[in-house]
C-alpha atoms as a printed R data frame, in Angstrom:
    type eleno elety resid chain resno       x       y       z
1   ATOM     1    CA   MET     A     1  28.166   7.923 -70.829
2   ATOM     2    CA   THR     A     2  25.282   5.583 -70.500
3   ATOM     3    CA   ALA     A     3  22.536   5.693 -67.927
4   ATOM     4    CA   ILE     A     4  24.151   2.793 -66.005
5   ATOM     5    CA   ASP     A     5  27.482   4.620 -65.850
6   ATOM     6    CA   GLN     A     6  25.759   7.776 -64.597
7   ATOM     7    CA   THR     A     7  24.004   5.818 -61.862
8   ATOM     8    CA   SER     A     8  27.269   4.186 -60.782
9   ATOM     9    CA   ALA     A     9  29.092   7.534 -60.694
10  ATOM    10    CA   SER     A    10  26.281   9.042 -58.623
11  ATOM    11    CA   ALA     A    11  26.479   6.141 -56.144
12  ATOM    12    CA   VAL     A    12  30.261   6.585 -55.836
13  ATOM    13    CA   ARG     A    13  29.869  10.321 -55.117
14  ATOM    14    CA   GLU     A    14  27.230   9.621 -52.458
15  ATOM    15    CA   ARG     A    15  29.516   7.047 -50.842
16  ATOM    16    CA   ALA     A    16  32.420   9.467 -50.848
17  ATOM    17    CA   THR     A    17  30.409  12.299 -49.304
18  ATOM    18    CA   GLY     A    18  28.715  10.023 -46.726
19  ATOM    19    CA   GLY     A    19  25.323  10.418 -48.349
20  ATOM    20    CA   ALA     A    20  24.924  13.933 -46.958
21  ATOM    21    CA   GLY     A    21  21.661  15.539 -47.851
22  ATOM    22    CA   THR     A    22  20.229  12.345 -49.272
23  ATOM    23    CA   GLY     A    23  18.739  10.825 -46.177
24  ATOM    24    CA   GLY     A    24  20.130   7.428 -47.224
25  ATOM    25    CA   PRO     A    25  21.234   4.639 -44.924
26  ATOM    26    CA   SER     A    26  24.766   6.031 -44.466
27  ATOM    27    CA   GLY     A    27  23.794   9.690 -44.353
28  ATOM    28    CA   PRO     A    28  22.368  11.760 -41.502
29  ATOM    29    CA   ARG     A    29  18.678  11.361 -40.970
30  ATOM    30    CA   PRO     A    30  16.385  14.278 -40.247
31  ATOM    31    CA   VAL     A    31  15.681  14.897 -36.552
32  ATOM    32    CA   TYR     A    32  12.079  15.613 -35.731
33  ATOM    33    CA   ARG     A    33  11.584  17.874 -32.776
34  ATOM    34    CA   ARG     A    34   8.409  18.863 -31.029
35  ATOM    35    CA   GLY     A    35   7.435  22.319 -32.023
36  ATOM    36    CA   PRO     A    36   6.172  24.939 -29.576
37  ATOM    37    CA   LEU     A    37   2.644  24.539 -30.925
38  ATOM    38    CA   ARG     A    38   2.561  20.843 -29.977
39  ATOM    39    CA   ARG     A    39   3.824  21.638 -26.487
40  ATOM    40    CA   LEU     A    40   1.138  24.268 -26.059
41  ATOM    41    CA   ARG     A    41  -1.492  21.700 -26.954
42  ATOM    42    CA   ARG     A    42  -0.313  19.498 -24.069
43  ATOM    43    CA   LEU     A    43  -0.278  22.406 -21.623
44  ATOM    44    CA   PRO     A    44  -3.916  21.885 -20.477
45  ATOM    45    CA   LEU     A    45  -3.100  18.257 -19.698
46  ATOM    46    CA   TYR     A    46  -0.119  19.301 -17.572
47  ATOM    47    CA   LEU     A    47  -2.200  21.913 -15.766
48  ATOM    48    CA   ALA     A    48  -4.945  19.369 -15.068
49  ATOM    49    CA   GLY     A    49  -2.397  16.932 -13.634
50  ATOM    50    CA   LEU     A    50  -0.927  19.684 -11.450
51  ATOM    51    CA   ALA     A    51  -4.408  20.611 -10.199
52  ATOM    52    CA   VAL     A    52  -5.169  16.986  -9.287
53  ATOM    53    CA   PHE     A    53  -1.821  16.729  -7.487
54  ATOM    54    CA   LEU     A    54  -2.421  19.897  -5.460
55  ATOM    55    CA   PHE     A    55  -5.980  18.836  -4.657
56  ATOM    56    CA   SER     A    56  -4.712  15.500  -3.337
57  ATOM    57    CA   VAL     A    57  -1.698  16.779  -1.421
58  ATOM    58    CA   PHE     A    58  -3.214  19.905   0.152
59  ATOM    59    CA   PRO     A    59  -5.170  18.066   2.922
60  ATOM    60    CA   VAL     A    60  -1.985  16.292   3.986
61  ATOM    61    CA   TYR     A    61  -0.075  19.578   3.958
62  ATOM    62    CA   TRP     A    62  -2.783  21.275   6.008
63  ATOM    63    CA   MET     A    63  -2.710  18.442   8.536
64  ATOM    64    CA   VAL     A    64   1.053  18.811   8.986
65  ATOM    65    CA   ILE     A    65   1.114  22.592   9.373
66  ATOM    66    CA   THR     A    66  -1.852  22.503  11.761
67  ATOM    67    CA   ALA     A    67   0.130  20.130  13.969
68  ATOM    68    CA   PHE     A    68   2.775  22.867  14.327
69  ATOM    69    CA   LYS     A    69   0.346  25.739  14.931
70  ATOM    70    CA   PRO     A    70  -0.425  26.981  18.453
71  ATOM    71    CA   VAL     A    71  -4.006  26.842  19.645
72  ATOM    72    CA   GLY     A    72  -4.549  30.538  18.932
73  ATOM    73    CA   GLU     A    73  -3.706  30.127  15.252
74  ATOM    74    CA   ILE     A    74  -5.853  27.025  14.830
75  ATOM    75    CA   PHE     A    75  -9.064  28.608  16.115
76  ATOM    76    CA   THR     A    76  -8.960  31.830  14.119
77  ATOM    77    CA   ARG     A    77 -10.630  33.060  10.975
78  ATOM    78    CA   ASP     A    78  -7.409  34.480   9.563
79  ATOM    79    CA   GLN     A    79  -5.780  31.214   8.546
80  ATOM    80    CA   THR     A    80  -2.282  31.282   7.060
81  ATOM    81    CA   ILE     A    81  -0.490  28.889   4.750
82  ATOM    82    CA   PHE     A    82   2.502  28.728   7.087
83  ATOM    83    CA   PRO     A    83   2.421  28.802  10.914
84  ATOM    84    CA   THR     A    84   3.620  32.190  12.163
85  ATOM    85    CA   ALA     A    85   4.777  30.800  15.523
86  ATOM    86    CA   PRO     A    86   5.600  27.071  15.074
87  ATOM    87    CA   THR     A    87   5.403  24.971  18.206
88  ATOM    88    CA   LEU     A    88   5.932  21.345  19.224
89  ATOM    89    CA   GLU     A    89   3.516  21.390  22.140
90  ATOM    90    CA   HIS     A    90   0.997  19.182  20.361
91  ATOM    91    CA   PHE     A    91   3.625  16.551  19.529
92  ATOM    92    CA   ASP     A    92   4.921  16.684  23.092
93  ATOM    93    CA   ARG     A    93   1.444  16.125  24.439
94  ATOM    94    CA   VAL     A    94   0.858  13.168  22.122
95  ATOM    95    CA   LEU     A    95   4.231  11.512  22.715
96  ATOM    96    CA   ASN     A    96   4.613  12.121  26.435
97  ATOM    97    CA   GLY     A    97   1.019  12.416  27.590
98  ATOM    98    CA   GLN     A    98  -1.198   9.634  28.886
99  ATOM    99    CA   LEU     A    99  -4.669   9.560  27.399
100 ATOM   100    CA   ILE     A   100  -5.355   6.386  29.380
101 ATOM   101    CA   PRO     A   101  -3.894   5.960  32.870
102 ATOM   102    CA   GLY     A   102  -0.750   3.844  32.656
103 ATOM   103    CA   VAL     A   103  -0.720   3.654  28.833
104 ATOM   104    CA   ASN     A   104   1.177   6.063  26.584
105 ATOM   105    CA   PHE     A   105   1.742   6.626  22.872
106 ATOM   106    CA   TRP     A   106   4.676   4.226  22.603
107 ATOM   107    CA   GLN     A   107   2.618   1.276  23.814
108 ATOM   108    CA   PHE     A   108  -0.058   2.074  21.237
109 ATOM   109    CA   LEU     A   109   2.669   2.257  18.591
110 ATOM   110    CA   GLY     A   110   4.075  -1.127  19.629
111 ATOM   111    CA   ASN     A   111   0.637  -2.743  19.402
112 ATOM   112    CA   SER     A   112   0.055  -1.316  15.930
113 ATOM   113    CA   LEU     A   113   3.493  -2.370  14.686
114 ATOM   114    CA   PHE     A   114   3.032  -5.901  16.009
115 ATOM   115    CA   LEU     A   115  -0.381  -6.288  14.403
116 ATOM   116    CA   THR     A   116   0.744  -4.828  11.089
117 ATOM   117    CA   VAL     A   117   3.978  -6.784  10.709
118 ATOM   118    CA   ALA     A   118   2.418 -10.066  11.865
119 ATOM   119    CA   SER     A   119  -0.660  -9.743   9.642
120 ATOM   120    CA   VAL     A   120   1.437  -8.815   6.595
121 ATOM   121    CA   ALA     A   121   3.810 -11.756   7.137
122 ATOM   122    CA   MET     A   122   1.054 -14.292   7.793
123 ATOM   123    CA   GLY     A   123  -1.123 -12.974   4.968
124 ATOM   124    CA   ALA     A   124   1.739 -13.074   2.452
125 ATOM   125    CA   PHE     A   125   2.739 -16.626   3.396
126 ATOM   126    CA   LEU     A   126  -0.780 -18.084   3.410
127 ATOM   127    CA   SER     A   127  -1.852 -16.253   0.252
128 ATOM   128    CA   LEU     A   128   1.236 -17.467  -1.621
129 ATOM   129    CA   LEU     A   129   0.492 -21.085  -0.653
130 ATOM   130    CA   ALA     A   130  -3.119 -20.686  -1.754
131 ATOM   131    CA   ALA     A   131  -2.081 -18.947  -4.984
132 ATOM   132    CA   VAL     A   132   0.272 -21.818  -5.851
133 ATOM   133    CA   ALA     A   133  -2.526 -24.314  -5.251
134 ATOM   134    CA   VAL     A   134  -4.985 -22.384  -7.406
135 ATOM   135    CA   ALA     A   135  -2.546 -21.627 -10.220
136 ATOM   136    CA   ARG     A   136  -0.658 -24.940 -10.420
137 ATOM   137    CA   PHE     A   137  -3.140 -27.673  -9.455
138 ATOM   138    CA   ARG     A   138  -6.486 -28.777 -10.841
139 ATOM   139    CA   PHE     A   139  -8.945 -29.930  -8.200
140 ATOM   140    CA   ARG     A   140 -12.677 -30.162  -7.709
141 ATOM   141    CA   LEU     A   141 -14.552 -26.917  -7.031
142 ATOM   142    CA   ARG     A   142 -11.512 -24.889  -8.092
143 ATOM   143    CA   THR     A   143 -13.635 -22.511 -10.164
144 ATOM   144    CA   ALA     A   144 -16.146 -22.176  -7.330
145 ATOM   145    CA   PHE     A   145 -13.313 -21.319  -4.958
146 ATOM   146    CA   ILE     A   146 -12.070 -18.534  -7.266
147 ATOM   147    CA   ILE     A   147 -15.592 -17.140  -7.639
148 ATOM   148    CA   LEU     A   148 -16.014 -17.261  -3.869
149 ATOM   149    CA   LEU     A   149 -12.857 -15.170  -3.464
150 ATOM   150    CA   LEU     A   150 -14.254 -12.573  -5.841
151 ATOM   151    CA   VAL     A   151 -17.552 -12.458  -3.949
152 ATOM   152    CA   ILE     A   152 -15.848 -12.079  -0.567
153 ATOM   153    CA   GLN     A   153 -13.921  -9.068  -1.847
154 ATOM   154    CA   MET     A   154 -17.210  -7.282  -2.461
155 ATOM   155    CA   VAL     A   155 -18.339  -7.664   1.167
156 ATOM   156    CA   PRO     A   156 -16.969  -4.918   3.454
157 ATOM   157    CA   MET     A   157 -15.391  -5.974   6.712
158 ATOM   158    CA   GLU     A   158 -17.849  -3.875   8.719
159 ATOM   159    CA   ALA     A   159 -20.735  -5.971   7.373
160 ATOM   160    CA   MET     A   160 -19.269  -9.137   8.898
161 ATOM   161    CA   ILE     A   161 -18.186  -7.715  12.234
162 ATOM   162    CA   ILE     A   162 -21.250  -8.903  14.206
163 ATOM   163    CA   SER     A   163 -21.076 -12.491  12.948
164 ATOM   164    CA   ILE     A   164 -17.296 -12.643  13.499
165 ATOM   165    CA   PHE     A   165 -17.689 -11.265  17.020
166 ATOM   166    CA   ILE     A   166 -20.329 -13.899  17.912
167 ATOM   167    CA   ASN     A   167 -18.241 -16.728  16.429
168 ATOM   168    CA   PHE     A   168 -15.144 -15.612  18.315
169 ATOM   169    CA   ARG     A   169 -17.057 -15.446  21.563
170 ATOM   170    CA   GLN     A   170 -18.421 -18.951  21.049
171 ATOM   171    CA   LEU     A   171 -14.974 -20.272  20.149
172 ATOM   172    CA   SER     A   172 -13.539 -18.665  23.260
173 ATOM   173    CA   ASP     A   173 -16.148 -20.361  25.438
174 ATOM   174    CA   VAL     A   174 -15.608 -23.770  23.830
175 ATOM   175    CA   SER     A   175 -11.817 -23.816  23.482
176 ATOM   176    CA   GLY     A   176 -10.896 -21.720  26.491
177 ATOM   177    CA   VAL     A   177  -8.630 -19.528  24.332
178 ATOM   178    CA   GLU     A   178  -9.703 -15.911  24.631
179 ATOM   179    CA   LEU     A   179  -9.963 -14.307  21.200
180 ATOM   180    CA   LEU     A   180 -11.654 -11.098  22.329
181 ATOM   181    CA   GLY     A   181  -9.915  -8.343  24.226
182 ATOM   182    CA   ASN     A   182  -6.429  -9.185  22.942
183 ATOM   183    CA   LEU     A   183  -4.337  -8.757  19.796
184 ATOM   184    CA   SER     A   184  -4.548 -12.401  18.688
185 ATOM   185    CA   GLY     A   185  -8.189 -12.077  17.636
186 ATOM   186    CA   LEU     A   186  -7.443  -8.918  15.644
187 ATOM   187    CA   LEU     A   187  -4.503 -10.642  14.004
188 ATOM   188    CA   ILE     A   188  -6.750 -13.462  12.779
189 ATOM   189    CA   VAL     A   189  -9.340 -11.016  11.435
190 ATOM   190    CA   TYR     A   190  -6.844  -8.764   9.640
191 ATOM   191    CA   THR     A   191  -5.085 -11.738   8.073
192 ATOM   192    CA   ALA     A   192  -8.341 -13.312   6.915
193 ATOM   193    CA   VAL     A   193  -9.629 -10.051   5.441
194 ATOM   194    CA   SER     A   194  -6.499  -9.552   3.350
195 ATOM   195    CA   LEU     A   195  -6.378 -13.112   1.987
196 ATOM   196    CA   PRO     A   196  -8.975 -12.920  -0.839
197 ATOM   197    CA   ILE     A   197  -7.425  -9.988  -2.679
198 ATOM   198    CA   THR     A   198  -3.845 -11.125  -2.100
199 ATOM   199    CA   ILE     A   199  -4.617 -14.637  -3.347
200 ATOM   200    CA   MET     A   200  -6.172 -13.246  -6.522
201 ATOM   201    CA   MET     A   201  -3.196 -10.945  -7.100
202 ATOM   202    CA   LEU     A   202  -0.562 -13.615  -6.483
203 ATOM   203    CA   ARG     A   203  -2.399 -16.164  -8.612
204 ATOM   204    CA   GLY     A   204  -1.410 -14.207 -11.727
205 ATOM   205    CA   PHE     A   205   2.213 -13.918 -10.629
206 ATOM   206    CA   VAL     A   206   2.515 -17.632  -9.921
207 ATOM   207    CA   ALA     A   207   0.875 -18.531 -13.229
208 ATOM   208    CA   ALA     A   208   3.422 -16.342 -15.054
209 ATOM   209    CA   VAL     A   209   6.358 -18.381 -13.704
210 ATOM   210    CA   PRO     A   210   7.276 -21.126 -16.235
211 ATOM   211    CA   LYS     A   211   6.714 -24.633 -14.954
212 ATOM   212    CA   GLU     A   212   9.929 -25.703 -16.665
213 ATOM   213    CA   LEU     A   213  11.961 -23.958 -13.952
214 ATOM   214    CA   GLU     A   214  10.314 -25.997 -11.215
215 ATOM   215    CA   GLU     A   215  10.576 -29.213 -13.231
216 ATOM   216    CA   ALA     A   216  14.281 -28.617 -13.882
217 ATOM   217    CA   ALA     A   217  14.935 -28.052 -10.178
218 ATOM   218    CA   ALA     A   218  12.990 -31.211  -9.310
219 ATOM   219    CA   ILE     A   219  15.047 -33.226 -11.806
220 ATOM   220    CA   ASP     A   220  18.225 -31.922 -10.137
221 ATOM   221    CA   GLY     A   221  16.994 -33.366  -6.845
222 ATOM   222    CA   ALA     A   222  15.376 -30.331  -5.212
223 ATOM   223    CA   SER     A   223  12.519 -31.040  -2.853
224 ATOM   224    CA   SER     A   224   9.132 -29.335  -3.051
225 ATOM   225    CA   TRP     A   225  10.018 -26.876  -0.280
226 ATOM   226    CA   THR     A   226  13.372 -26.093  -1.934
227 ATOM   227    CA   VAL     A   227  11.604 -25.341  -5.196
228 ATOM   228    CA   PHE     A   228   9.135 -23.184  -3.317
229 ATOM   229    CA   TRP     A   229  11.703 -21.152  -1.353
230 ATOM   230    CA   ARG     A   230  14.621 -21.036  -3.822
231 ATOM   231    CA   ILE     A   231  12.838 -20.873  -7.179
232 ATOM   232    CA   LEU     A   232   9.288 -19.624  -6.815
233 ATOM   233    CA   MET     A   233   9.642 -17.203  -3.913
234 ATOM   234    CA   PRO     A   234  12.298 -14.903  -5.493
235 ATOM   235    CA   LEU     A   235  10.364 -14.740  -8.761
236 ATOM   236    CA   VAL     A   236   7.078 -13.710  -7.143
237 ATOM   237    CA   ALA     A   237   8.673 -11.394  -4.554
238 ATOM   238    CA   PRO     A   238   7.520  -8.221  -6.400
239 ATOM   239    CA   GLY     A   239   3.996  -9.595  -6.401
240 ATOM   240    CA   LEU     A   240   4.222 -10.311  -2.673
241 ATOM   241    CA   VAL     A   241   5.178  -6.697  -2.019
242 ATOM   242    CA   ALA     A   242   2.354  -5.367  -4.169
243 ATOM   243    CA   ALA     A   243  -0.141  -7.672  -2.457
244 ATOM   244    CA   SER     A   244   1.154  -6.862   1.033
245 ATOM   245    CA   ILE     A   245   0.281  -3.198   0.628
246 ATOM   246    CA   PHE     A   246  -3.409  -3.971   1.086
247 ATOM   247    CA   ALA     A   247  -2.742  -5.987   4.242
248 ATOM   248    CA   PHE     A   248  -0.491  -3.244   5.615
249 ATOM   249    CA   ILE     A   249  -3.000  -0.449   5.098
250 ATOM   250    CA   THR     A   250  -5.849  -2.545   6.503
251 ATOM   251    CA   ALA     A   251  -4.020  -3.461   9.702
252 ATOM   252    CA   TRP     A   252  -2.506  -0.017  10.250
253 ATOM   253    CA   ASN     A   253  -5.584   2.175   9.725
254 ATOM   254    CA   GLU     A   254  -8.458  -0.060  10.864
255 ATOM   255    CA   PHE     A   255 -10.634   1.386  13.647
256 ATOM   256    CA   ILE     A   256 -14.089  -0.201  13.985
257 ATOM   257    CA   VAL     A   257 -13.053  -3.854  14.335
258 ATOM   258    CA   ALA     A   258 -10.266  -2.942  16.759
259 ATOM   259    CA   LEU     A   259 -12.641  -0.932  18.940
260 ATOM   260    CA   THR     A   260 -15.267  -3.699  18.905
261 ATOM   261    CA   PHE     A   261 -12.937  -6.614  19.621
262 ATOM   262    CA   LEU     A   262 -10.700  -4.929  22.184
263 ATOM   263    CA   GLY     A   263 -13.485  -3.349  24.186
264 ATOM   264    CA   ARG     A   264 -12.121  -2.192  27.532
265 ATOM   265    CA   SER     A   265  -8.694  -3.776  27.084
266 ATOM   266    CA   THR     A   266  -6.993  -0.418  26.799
267 ATOM   267    CA   ASP     A   267  -3.516  -1.966  27.111
268 ATOM   268    CA   ASN     A   268  -3.980  -3.496  23.660
269 ATOM   269    CA   TYR     A   269  -5.336  -0.411  21.903
270 ATOM   270    CA   THR     A   270  -3.815   0.567  18.551
271 ATOM   271    CA   LEU     A   271  -2.885   4.016  17.281
272 ATOM   272    CA   PRO     A   272  -6.133   4.743  15.366
273 ATOM   273    CA   LEU     A   273  -8.077   4.238  18.605
274 ATOM   274    CA   THR     A   274  -6.084   6.974  20.336
275 ATOM   275    CA   LEU     A   275  -7.475   9.630  18.009
276 ATOM   276    CA   SER     A   276 -10.966   9.161  19.431
277 ATOM   277    CA   TYR     A   277  -9.804  10.366  22.854
278 ATOM   278    CA   TYR     A   278  -9.172  13.861  21.499
279 ATOM   279    CA   PHE     A   279 -12.844  14.225  20.570
280 ATOM   280    CA   GLY     A   280 -14.283  15.341  23.893
281 ATOM   281    CA   ARG     A   281 -17.767  16.170  25.074
282 ATOM   282    CA   PHE     A   282 -17.035  19.900  25.168
283 ATOM   283    CA   GLY     A   283 -14.895  20.263  22.053
284 ATOM   284    CA   THR     A   284 -12.326  18.799  19.709
285 ATOM   285    CA   GLU     A   285  -8.600  19.198  20.282
286 ATOM   286    CA   TRP     A   286  -7.467  19.704  16.711
287 ATOM   287    CA   GLY     A   287  -3.813  20.303  17.542
288 ATOM   288    CA   PRO     A   288  -3.161  16.889  19.140
289 ATOM   289    CA   ILE     A   289  -5.366  15.212  16.525
290 ATOM   290    CA   MET     A   290  -3.286  16.638  13.686
291 ATOM   291    CA   ALA     A   291  -0.051  15.807  15.507
292 ATOM   292    CA   ALA     A   292  -1.150  12.209  16.135
293 ATOM   293    CA   SER     A   293  -2.341  11.883  12.523
294 ATOM   294    CA   THR     A   294   1.023  13.142  11.273
295 ATOM   295    CA   LEU     A   295   2.842  10.610  13.423
296 ATOM   296    CA   LEU     A   296   0.442   7.935  12.171
297 ATOM   297    CA   THR     A   297   1.427   8.583   8.548
298 ATOM   298    CA   ILE     A   298   5.201   8.423   9.099
299 ATOM   299    CA   PRO     A   299   5.438   4.574   9.273
300 ATOM   300    CA   VAL     A   300   3.331   4.339   6.116
301 ATOM   301    CA   MET     A   301   5.716   6.659   4.268
302 ATOM   302    CA   ILE     A   302   8.720   4.679   5.499
303 ATOM   303    CA   PHE     A   303   7.093   1.426   4.360
304 ATOM   304    CA   PHE     A   304   6.429   2.781   0.873
305 ATOM   305    CA   LEU     A   305   9.973   4.133   0.591
306 ATOM   306    CA   PHE     A   306  11.397   0.698   1.338
307 ATOM   307    CA   VAL     A   307   9.097  -1.236  -1.013
308 ATOM   308    CA   GLN     A   308   8.816   1.355  -3.782
309 ATOM   309    CA   ARG     A   309  11.145  -0.411  -6.207
310 ATOM   310    CA   ARG     A   310   9.594  -3.817  -5.619
311 ATOM   311    CA   MET     A   311   6.113  -2.324  -5.749
312 ATOM   312    CA   VAL     A   312   6.649  -0.718  -9.173
313 ATOM   313    CA   SER     A   313   8.111  -3.910 -10.631
314 ATOM   314    CA   GLY     A   314   5.283  -5.919  -9.120
315 ATOM   315    CA   LEU     A   315   2.555  -3.689 -10.467
316 ATOM   316    CA   THR     A   316   4.108  -3.594 -13.942
317 ATOM   317    CA   MET     A   317   4.904  -7.313 -14.130
318 ATOM   318    CA   GLY     A   318   3.126  -8.914 -17.021
319 ATOM   319    CA   ALA     A   319   3.856  -6.110 -19.465
320 ATOM   320    CA   VAL     A   320   5.561  -6.798 -22.801
321 ATOM   321    CA   LYS     A   321   9.177  -7.862 -22.245
322 ATOM   322    CA   GLY     A   322  11.938  -7.355 -24.760
């Protein structure tokens, strides 16, 4: 038997046995599994991640359990991880009490919800229009406009509060429309503050949408607004959600601007302003503060639960697609 015949016979035997033990294309391939030594090497990384998680979550956990502790357990040296005698007296005082005569918690909640929802909606709409203009059109001073957006992001809102307050007061005197002491002035400020970062975020999403889709819709007879609402809006919806998070957090948690602009208009106070009433001259009421802070975080958690899927897709958009 020649060498060629031997090779052919060997190939036939391998084909008949399925190539077992050869590691060929038709045979089983070796399975590589992580050994215990490799897992032990990653153990410090897992422990570090767990430590960071506990360090971040523990303040929130302590806030929640303190809200359920009676006063005697809060002001004691022998602190416990769990409340020994849970109570709802602090929540009852926050929900049913009146820090300001004639104004209760539910009115504060309504003011905060109105400001947050309105500022998020207005900010998302205006920032999307501006992002389309920046990403799709070429106009004079376009680069200067983008640089100006980056510079504005570096300026904190507290640094502009005096100039904004003076301008609003002058505008109120000239136009007769009162912008101080009501929620309309805060709505303008919160929307304007969120615009620079949301425009910069949405600019990348709009630029990633192929122009051919818009051109094809225009050829089929779609108007500019139809292209905007039916073509562009669904494609950049994840980006809108990701950009709206900044506007939501700003409007929901802001304190200094709200206190400055509302002044003595207690009927228009938001939830963050109510926390200051528990800091008295003769002491701090930690139970109601923790209860109010817990209630303040619930809408934020609900918001993130609703937008979680869109938020993840929006933050990961632009990665390599298969």
